[in-house]
Amino acid sequence: MNAPASSALSAPRTPRATLSLDEALARLAEGSAPHALTATESVSTFEALGRVLAADVRSALDVPPADNTSMDGYAVRAADVVAAGTVLPVSQRIPAGVVGAPLVPGTAARIFTGAQVPPGADAVVMQEQCEPMGADAGTVTGDGAAAFGHVRFLVVPAAGQWVRRRGEDVRAGATVLARGARLTPQALGLAASVGAGTLQVLRRPRVAVFSTGDELVMPGEPLKPGAIYNSNRFTLRGLLQAAGCEVNDLGIVPDRLDATRDALRRAAAGNDLIVTSGGVSVGEEDHLRPAVLAEGRLENWQIAMKPGKPLAFGAVRRARADAAAAGGEALFVGLPGNPVSSFVTFVLCVSTVLRAMQGLAPNLPRPLLLRAAFDWPRPDKRREFLRVRLNAAGELELFDNQSSGVLTSAVWADGLVDNPPGQAIARGDAVRYLPLSELVAR
Ligand code: AMP
Ligand code: MG
């Protein structure tokens, strides 16, 4: 093993430390926290999907703002309908959006879902349990009960039935969304329900991404002998976009030290984080480590996990002019080049960095314990993340080729089995399943 050139900044850590994934995640979170984003902006609630809230959202009002009906039917005083077959005159008609008059005792109000229950009424009888009589109950032809006819109740209502209470969803003064929450579609709906038309959010993380490798060619171009198409560029860019980042894509960087150093300098200017793929092993063609050491600081890790062993974490200095404005350095994560390794280490490790930078809890999603519909008799001594899919019986099927170069597995799979080091799996065993839907864009 060639030891990397020592640097004052990387000296406290042993070169090429082997870490457990948990240790690595803890160090990533700890190392990212000083780079936490502080700038906030106000955005329209329309545009806030996926953003991280920078301030609590409090409600100034009760939701719903008044008692209202959850059924089409008749609003009554329950005490006026003491027996099935009771007939009452209909005294008014209240569609949603209209505020009715106080209910005249001994009468019923025709009412439609979402309309406020009139003062004096305490129950709604759904129209399926009523028989309108005389003049059509739905037609407004004049004043008074005669215009609306009568209604026969086939049931005896209980006080409170089909009435949605004022404030039963949200009470005035309540915090409905807490600072630090990632805004899901339903969170946007809740914010809107309390009248929030704009939201205070953290600015998006700015992330530069580039791929290294002289063998890489862009799709759309002819494939020269010895070349492969650059898939990581698309996967990583997509993962960053899905995580709500502003992506600055620097394309493909040649396998040369000077070109790599130059790309790092450009990437550090104006970005919070630099993510790269490839070139982090110890081969002669792997230039990222020396380039980052020359331009900043680096911790070079072997994480005891499969896929995705080598990972480089550090930071790249910014040019002086920039440094004053945006902090002195951009964080750096170098991912392995193999497409599945790159994908898996992103969702586990880069996501942790991005979450820590945004003040979100950096832990992995909670695993589900599910049964394996496969055997895994020869486990690796490292912690493995196996590409699996949930079948109709609720058990996990294994993709047959678990090689770190086989990207098909990551598309076929809907989750990863998080398998402890050295643990064989037999069909029927309970295993820890992490859904990709929770890992991607967490
Ligand atoms: P490296 O980490 O640079 O040694 O690359 C490991 C493996 O991943 C090699 O087979 C590379 O050809 C492949 N690889 C590296 N970068 C990419 C990329 N952007 N897209 C697809 N495969 C890649
Ligand atoms: Mg390479």
Tab-separated table of C-alpha atoms and ligand atoms in Angstrom, residues 211-212 215-216 228-232 277-279 286 336-339, ligand 1:
chain	number	residue	atom	x	y	z
A	211	SER	CA	-16.615	11.743	-13.135
A	212	THR	CA	-13.045	10.634	-13.622
A	215	GLU	CA	-12.432	5.212	-20.564
A	216	LEU	CA	-15.625	7.260	-20.229
A	228	ILE	CA	-17.605	2.566	-21.803
A	229	TYR	CA	-20.490	4.959	-21.442
A	230	ASN	CA	-20.505	7.252	-18.447
A	231	SER	CA	-23.416	6.068	-16.347
A	232	ASN	CA	-22.403	7.478	-12.958
A	277	SER	CA	-16.871	9.091	-8.994
A	278	GLY	CA	-13.874	6.910	-9.724
A	279	GLY	CA	-10.176	7.350	-9.123
A	286	ASP	CA	-6.187	7.130	-9.404
A	336	PRO	CA	-15.837	4.526	-6.065
A	337	GLY	CA	-16.252	4.201	-9.827
A	338	ASN	CA	-18.155	0.936	-10.025
A	339	PRO	CA	-21.731	1.967	-10.772
B	1	AMP	P1	-12.200	3.372	-10.634
B	1	AMP	O1	-12.842	3.631	-9.306
B	1	AMP	O2	-11.850	4.632	-11.347
B	1	AMP	O3	-11.046	2.458	-10.499
B	1	AMP	O4	-13.294	2.650	-11.512
B	1	AMP	C1	-13.817	1.378	-11.125
B	1	AMP	C2	-14.676	0.812	-12.221
B	1	AMP	O5	-15.809	1.666	-12.423
B	1	AMP	C3	-13.996	0.719	-13.572
B	1	AMP	O6	-14.450	-0.459	-14.190
B	1	AMP	C4	-14.501	1.923	-14.302
B	1	AMP	O7	-14.487	1.757	-15.707
B	1	AMP	C5	-15.912	2.060	-13.791
B	1	AMP	N1	-16.356	3.434	-13.833
B	1	AMP	C6	-15.690	4.502	-13.334
B	1	AMP	N2	-16.369	5.636	-13.544
B	1	AMP	C7	-17.496	5.293	-14.207
B	1	AMP	C8	-18.604	6.022	-14.713
B	1	AMP	N3	-18.685	7.352	-14.569
B	1	AMP	N4	-19.609	5.344	-15.326
B	1	AMP	C9	-19.529	4.007	-15.447
B	1	AMP	N5	-18.524	3.258	-14.992
B	1	AMP	C10	-17.501	3.884	-14.380
